[in-house]
mmCIF file of C-alpha atoms and ligand atoms in Angstrom:
data_model
loop_
_atom_site.group_PDB
_atom_site.id
_atom_site.type_symbol
_atom_site.label_atom_id
_atom_site.label_comp_id
_atom_site.label_asym_id
_atom_site.label_seq_id
_atom_site.Cartn_x
_atom_site.Cartn_y
_atom_site.Cartn_z
ATOM 1 C CA MET A 195 154.262 1.221 -143.532
ATOM 2 C CA THR A 196 157.950 1.690 -142.850
ATOM 3 C CA ARG A 197 158.630 4.226 -140.166
ATOM 4 C CA PHE A 198 161.761 6.374 -140.386
ATOM 5 C CA VAL A 199 162.782 8.287 -137.280
ATOM 6 C CA THR A 200 164.798 11.261 -138.427
ATOM 7 C CA ASP A 201 167.367 10.942 -135.630
ATOM 8 C CA GLU A 202 168.094 7.359 -136.707
ATOM 9 C CA ILE A 203 168.626 7.870 -140.443
ATOM 10 C CA ASP A 204 171.344 9.540 -142.517
ATOM 11 C CA VAL A 205 170.904 13.137 -143.576
ATOM 12 C CA ILE A 206 170.892 12.035 -147.223
ATOM 13 C CA ASP A 207 168.050 9.585 -146.571
ATOM 14 C CA ALA A 208 165.973 12.305 -144.964
ATOM 15 C CA TYR A 209 166.655 14.410 -148.055
ATOM 16 C CA LYS A 210 165.591 11.548 -150.345
ATOM 17 C CA LEU A 211 162.357 10.982 -148.426
ATOM 18 C CA LEU A 212 161.514 14.676 -148.350
ATOM 19 C CA SER A 213 162.342 15.402 -151.973
ATOM 20 C CA GLY A 214 160.677 12.192 -153.173
ATOM 21 C CA LEU A 215 157.424 12.821 -151.337
ATOM 22 C CA VAL A 216 156.940 16.581 -151.488
ATOM 23 C CA VAL A 217 156.180 16.476 -155.208
ATOM 24 C CA PRO A 218 155.748 17.866 -157.747
ATOM 25 C CA ARG A 219 157.700 20.915 -156.644
ATOM 26 C CA PRO A 220 157.581 24.132 -158.637
ATOM 27 C CA ILE A 221 160.897 25.423 -159.860
ATOM 28 C CA GLY A 222 162.054 28.944 -159.157
ATOM 29 C CA TRP A 223 164.621 29.791 -161.807
ATOM 30 C CA ILE A 224 166.585 32.386 -159.900
ATOM 31 C CA GLY A 225 168.317 35.230 -161.729
ATOM 32 C CA THR A 226 170.876 37.321 -159.868
ATOM 33 C CA ARG A 227 173.800 39.626 -160.620
ATOM 34 C CA SER A 228 177.032 39.654 -158.640
ATOM 35 C CA VAL A 229 178.407 42.890 -157.197
ATOM 36 C CA ASP A 230 180.986 42.622 -160.022
ATOM 37 C CA GLY A 231 178.181 42.582 -162.608
ATOM 38 C CA VAL A 232 178.247 38.886 -163.572
ATOM 39 C CA ASN A 233 174.810 37.462 -164.357
ATOM 40 C CA ASN A 234 173.822 34.207 -162.667
ATOM 41 C CA LEU A 235 170.958 31.803 -163.230
ATOM 42 C CA ALA A 236 170.074 28.570 -161.390
ATOM 43 C CA PRO A 237 166.996 26.419 -160.695
ATOM 44 C CA TYR A 238 165.717 25.931 -157.158
ATOM 45 C CA SER A 239 162.893 23.496 -156.396
ATOM 46 C CA PHE A 240 162.900 24.257 -152.708
ATOM 47 C CA PHE A 241 160.814 27.171 -153.906
ATOM 48 C CA ASN A 242 157.301 28.457 -153.412
ATOM 49 C CA GLY A 243 155.006 31.408 -152.937
ATOM 50 C CA VAL A 244 154.295 31.910 -149.242
ATOM 51 C CA ALA A 245 152.271 35.111 -148.803
ATOM 52 C CA ALA A 246 150.077 37.402 -150.887
ATOM 53 C CA SER A 247 150.413 40.676 -148.991
ATOM 54 C CA PRO A 248 153.105 41.506 -149.628
ATOM 55 C CA PRO A 249 153.419 38.925 -152.415
ATOM 56 C CA THR A 250 156.293 36.809 -151.144
ATOM 57 C CA VAL A 251 158.311 33.915 -152.517
ATOM 58 C CA MET A 252 161.108 31.829 -151.043
ATOM 59 C CA PHE A 253 163.936 29.696 -152.395
ATOM 60 C CA ALA A 254 166.322 27.598 -150.365
ATOM 61 C CA PRO A 255 169.952 26.975 -151.268
ATOM 62 C CA THR A 256 170.933 23.742 -149.509
ATOM 63 C CA GLY A 257 174.298 22.492 -148.307
ATOM 64 C CA GLN A 258 174.640 25.510 -146.058
ATOM 65 C CA PRO A 259 176.724 26.947 -144.622
ATOM 66 C CA ALA A 260 179.396 25.105 -146.610
ATOM 67 C CA ALA A 261 178.269 24.890 -150.244
ATOM 68 C CA ARG A 262 178.987 27.841 -152.524
ATOM 69 C CA LYS A 263 175.691 28.866 -154.099
ATOM 70 C CA ASP A 264 176.150 31.978 -156.205
ATOM 71 C CA SER A 265 172.413 32.761 -156.135
ATOM 72 C CA LEU A 266 172.594 32.996 -152.339
ATOM 73 C CA THR A 267 175.765 35.108 -152.324
ATOM 74 C CA ASN A 268 174.359 37.507 -154.918
ATOM 75 C CA ALA A 269 170.914 37.801 -153.306
ATOM 76 C CA ARG A 270 172.558 38.449 -149.945
ATOM 77 C CA GLU A 271 174.994 41.048 -151.315
ATOM 78 C CA THR A 272 172.664 42.886 -153.720
ATOM 79 C CA GLY A 273 169.330 42.422 -151.951
ATOM 80 C CA VAL A 274 167.473 41.485 -155.142
ATOM 81 C CA PHE A 275 166.724 38.518 -157.425
ATOM 82 C CA THR A 276 164.346 37.498 -160.191
ATOM 83 C CA VAL A 277 162.195 34.376 -160.359
ATOM 84 C CA ASN A 278 161.621 33.042 -163.844
ATOM 85 C CA ILE A 279 158.832 30.540 -164.488
ATOM 86 C CA VAL A 280 159.930 27.350 -166.261
ATOM 87 C CA ASN A 281 157.553 25.919 -168.864
ATOM 88 C CA PHE A 282 157.996 22.687 -170.799
ATOM 89 C CA ASP A 283 159.816 24.410 -173.681
ATOM 90 C CA LEU A 284 162.494 25.653 -171.277
ATOM 91 C CA VAL A 285 163.288 22.394 -169.470
ATOM 92 C CA GLU A 286 166.576 21.716 -171.282
ATOM 93 C CA ALA A 287 167.857 25.251 -170.730
ATOM 94 C CA MET A 288 166.796 25.131 -167.081
ATOM 95 C CA ASN A 289 168.704 21.884 -166.619
ATOM 96 C CA ALA A 290 171.788 23.281 -168.370
ATOM 97 C CA SER A 291 171.782 26.255 -166.013
ATOM 98 C CA ALA A 292 172.100 23.922 -162.993
ATOM 99 C CA ALA A 293 175.724 23.062 -163.840
ATOM 100 C CA THR A 294 178.180 23.855 -161.072
ATOM 101 C CA VAL A 295 180.374 26.574 -162.532
ATOM 102 C CA GLU A 296 182.715 29.274 -161.270
ATOM 103 C CA PRO A 297 181.144 32.569 -160.114
ATOM 104 C CA ASP A 298 182.518 34.413 -163.170
ATOM 105 C CA VAL A 299 180.535 32.179 -165.564
ATOM 106 C CA ASP A 300 177.235 33.590 -166.860
ATOM 107 C CA GLU A 301 174.689 30.740 -167.091
ATOM 108 C CA PHE A 302 172.530 32.814 -169.461
ATOM 109 C CA ASP A 303 175.383 32.310 -171.977
ATOM 110 C CA THR A 304 176.057 28.650 -171.234
ATOM 111 C CA ALA A 305 172.326 27.794 -171.396
ATOM 112 C CA GLY A 306 171.816 29.817 -174.604
ATOM 113 C CA LEU A 307 169.340 32.258 -173.068
ATOM 114 C CA THR A 308 168.670 35.952 -173.623
ATOM 115 C CA VAL A 309 168.980 38.490 -170.806
ATOM 116 C CA ARG A 310 166.243 41.058 -170.355
ATOM 117 C CA GLU A 311 166.774 43.752 -167.730
ATOM 118 C CA ALA A 312 164.376 43.907 -164.819
ATOM 119 C CA THR A 313 162.627 47.253 -164.557
ATOM 120 C CA ALA A 314 162.512 47.889 -160.798
ATOM 121 C CA ILE A 315 165.679 46.125 -159.664
ATOM 122 C CA ASN A 316 169.210 45.521 -160.929
ATOM 123 C CA ALA A 317 168.930 41.855 -161.908
ATOM 124 C CA PRO A 318 168.630 39.777 -165.081
ATOM 125 C CA ILE A 319 165.408 38.223 -166.388
ATOM 126 C CA VAL A 320 165.176 35.219 -168.744
ATOM 127 C CA ALA A 321 163.628 36.828 -171.837
ATOM 128 C CA GLU A 322 162.321 33.429 -173.015
ATOM 129 C CA ALA A 323 160.391 32.784 -169.772
ATOM 130 C CA PRO A 324 156.595 33.071 -169.941
ATOM 131 C CA ALA A 325 156.580 35.020 -166.669
ATOM 132 C CA SER A 326 159.091 36.531 -164.260
ATOM 133 C CA PHE A 327 159.001 38.207 -160.869
ATOM 134 C CA GLU A 328 161.261 41.043 -159.740
ATOM 135 C CA CYS A 329 161.996 40.537 -156.037
ATOM 136 C CA ARG A 330 163.604 42.365 -153.139
ATOM 137 C CA VAL A 331 165.084 40.235 -150.349
ATOM 138 C CA LEU A 332 162.950 40.485 -147.207
ATOM 139 C CA LYS A 333 164.971 38.210 -144.972
ATOM 140 C CA ILE A 334 167.251 35.180 -145.038
ATOM 141 C CA VAL A 335 166.556 32.497 -142.461
ATOM 142 C CA GLU A 336 169.131 29.833 -141.634
ATOM 143 C CA ILE A 337 167.719 26.336 -141.095
ATOM 144 C CA GLY A 338 169.870 23.527 -139.656
ATOM 145 C CA THR A 339 173.601 23.059 -139.957
ATOM 146 C CA ALA A 340 176.207 21.588 -142.324
ATOM 147 C CA PRO A 341 176.258 19.454 -144.375
ATOM 148 C CA MET A 342 172.615 19.825 -145.419
ATOM 149 C CA GLY A 343 171.282 22.961 -143.793
ATOM 150 C CA SER A 344 169.493 25.571 -145.876
ATOM 151 C CA SER A 345 169.483 29.330 -146.126
ATOM 152 C CA VAL A 346 165.905 30.249 -146.950
ATOM 153 C CA VAL A 347 165.758 33.461 -148.964
ATOM 154 C CA PHE A 348 162.418 35.265 -148.729
ATOM 155 C CA GLY A 349 161.731 37.918 -151.335
ATOM 156 C CA GLU A 350 158.946 40.403 -151.901
ATOM 157 C CA VAL A 351 157.676 40.468 -155.486
ATOM 158 C CA VAL A 352 157.690 44.097 -156.567
ATOM 159 C CA VAL A 353 156.904 43.496 -160.254
ATOM 160 C CA PHE A 354 155.167 40.615 -162.058
ATOM 161 C CA ASP A 355 156.106 40.355 -165.753
ATOM 162 C CA VAL A 356 153.666 38.074 -167.589
ATOM 163 C CA ALA A 357 153.273 37.202 -171.273
ATOM 164 C CA ASP A 358 150.016 38.660 -172.600
ATOM 165 C CA ARG A 359 148.968 35.329 -174.155
ATOM 166 C CA LEU A 360 148.736 33.848 -170.631
ATOM 167 C CA LEU A 361 146.480 36.508 -169.217
ATOM 168 C CA ASP A 362 142.778 37.058 -168.802
ATOM 169 C CA GLY A 363 143.044 40.144 -166.592
ATOM 170 C CA THR A 364 145.140 38.809 -163.733
ATOM 171 C CA ARG A 365 143.866 35.249 -164.171
ATOM 172 C CA VAL A 366 146.562 33.005 -165.669
ATOM 173 C CA HIS A 367 145.574 30.427 -168.326
ATOM 174 C CA GLN A 368 147.023 27.250 -166.840
ATOM 175 C CA SER A 369 147.064 25.181 -170.025
ATOM 176 C CA GLU A 370 148.855 27.988 -171.875
ATOM 177 C CA LEU A 371 151.425 28.228 -169.078
ATOM 178 C CA ASP A 372 152.405 24.542 -169.509
ATOM 179 C CA PRO A 373 154.385 24.433 -166.245
ATOM 180 C CA ILE A 374 156.658 21.634 -165.112
ATOM 181 C CA GLY A 375 157.239 20.165 -161.684
ATOM 182 C CA ARG A 376 160.262 18.523 -160.178
ATOM 183 C CA HIS A 377 160.091 15.103 -158.579
ATOM 184 C CA ALA A 378 162.998 13.124 -157.099
ATOM 185 C CA GLY A 379 166.420 13.369 -158.744
ATOM 186 C CA SER A 380 166.134 13.839 -162.506
ATOM 187 C CA THR A 381 162.394 13.125 -162.788
ATOM 188 C CA TYR A 382 159.961 15.869 -163.830
ATOM 189 C CA SER A 383 156.293 16.102 -164.668
ATOM 190 C CA ARG A 384 154.404 18.248 -167.131
ATOM 191 C CA ALA A 385 151.139 19.636 -165.779
ATOM 192 C CA ASN A 386 149.034 18.919 -168.863
ATOM 193 C CA GLN A 387 146.313 16.790 -167.279
ATOM 194 C CA LEU A 388 144.393 19.549 -165.564
ATOM 195 C CA PHE A 389 141.004 19.090 -163.913
ATOM 196 C CA ASP A 390 138.601 21.250 -161.932
ATOM 197 C CA ILE A 391 136.799 20.353 -158.731
ATOM 198 C CA GLU A 392 134.213 22.528 -157.025
ATOM 199 C CA ARG A 393 135.097 23.662 -153.519
ATOM 200 C CA PRO A 394 132.545 23.054 -150.773
ATOM 201 C CA GLY A 395 130.804 26.200 -149.532
HETATM 202 C C1 FMN B 599 165.380 21.189 -161.040
HETATM 203 C C2 FMN B 599 166.468 21.527 -160.067
HETATM 204 C C3 FMN B 599 166.127 22.006 -158.804
HETATM 205 C C4 FMN B 599 167.114 22.330 -157.870
HETATM 206 N N1 FMN B 599 166.760 22.789 -156.645
HETATM 207 C C5 FMN B 599 167.701 23.159 -155.758
HETATM 208 C C6 FMN B 599 167.331 23.678 -154.480
HETATM 209 O O1 FMN B 599 166.139 23.808 -154.139
HETATM 210 N N2 FMN B 599 168.328 24.031 -153.630
HETATM 211 C C7 FMN B 599 169.638 23.931 -153.986
HETATM 212 O O2 FMN B 599 170.500 24.293 -153.187
HETATM 213 N N3 FMN B 599 170.021 23.456 -155.186
HETATM 214 C C8 FMN B 599 169.082 23.076 -156.079
HETATM 215 N N4 FMN B 599 169.459 22.609 -157.304
HETATM 216 C C9 FMN B 599 170.879 22.608 -157.663
HETATM 217 C C10 FMN B 599 171.341 24.013 -158.081
HETATM 218 O O3 FMN B 599 170.613 24.475 -159.205
HETATM 219 C C11 FMN B 599 172.846 23.939 -158.421
HETATM 220 O O4 FMN B 599 173.572 23.666 -157.245
HETATM 221 C C12 FMN B 599 173.352 25.221 -159.070
HETATM 222 O O5 FMN B 599 174.655 25.013 -159.536
HETATM 223 C C13 FMN B 599 173.361 26.379 -158.100
HETATM 224 O O6 FMN B 599 173.757 27.496 -158.827
HETATM 225 P P1 FMN B 599 174.287 28.828 -158.179
HETATM 226 O O7 FMN B 599 175.576 28.512 -157.450
HETATM 227 O O8 FMN B 599 174.505 29.695 -159.395
HETATM 228 O O9 FMN B 599 173.229 29.351 -157.269
HETATM 229 C C14 FMN B 599 168.491 22.219 -158.234
HETATM 230 C C15 FMN B 599 168.831 21.720 -159.505
HETATM 231 C C16 FMN B 599 167.835 21.367 -160.405
HETATM 232 C C17 FMN B 599 168.203 20.850 -161.765
#
């Protein structure tokens, strides 16, 4: 084993170890709208569900407080965002939406996606996504400092929008969902080798 003591390694190496070992990470494809009405879309793999009551998700824009992340600015200023689930068919569009662009550029346009309006909040949904969540910001927690600190945005899911073909009641057909995970850098996995294992009583 090689032992890395965080205080003795570069920030970027800590990032590489963390993002290369905490895998596969789900991707929250975050839809927001600026106060000026410009739609924004970007993938975040520092993303997860963290509570069920209230149903709560988080995503973490890194490079804080320095890096301009429009998703963070918009979520902070409007108090809402959507999470769109990325399946295998949407990988290319998801990747295209990660381009660093000016705040007045709508990534729904540049990625060739269709906007659907959320019902409970003022934010855009990816119409092509198999499922989307409408979220209200609960709190934003600052972790660490520049150059690689994060602002962790916690949001309460107020509406779940799910394609009927995925559903058996509220149970989600995993093989139909065909989700992807992010590994290190540009490497992804497709969760199409599913297996079941009984839990001990
Ligand atoms: C699969 C994937 C996952 C990403 N995850 C994150 C993340 O967790 N945090 C982050 O700050 N940037 C992440 N990025 C980079 C952002 O998507 C990128 O900086 C984007 O331009 C931010 O857009 P925004 O300014 O519209 O929020 C990721 C990129 C990709 C392709």
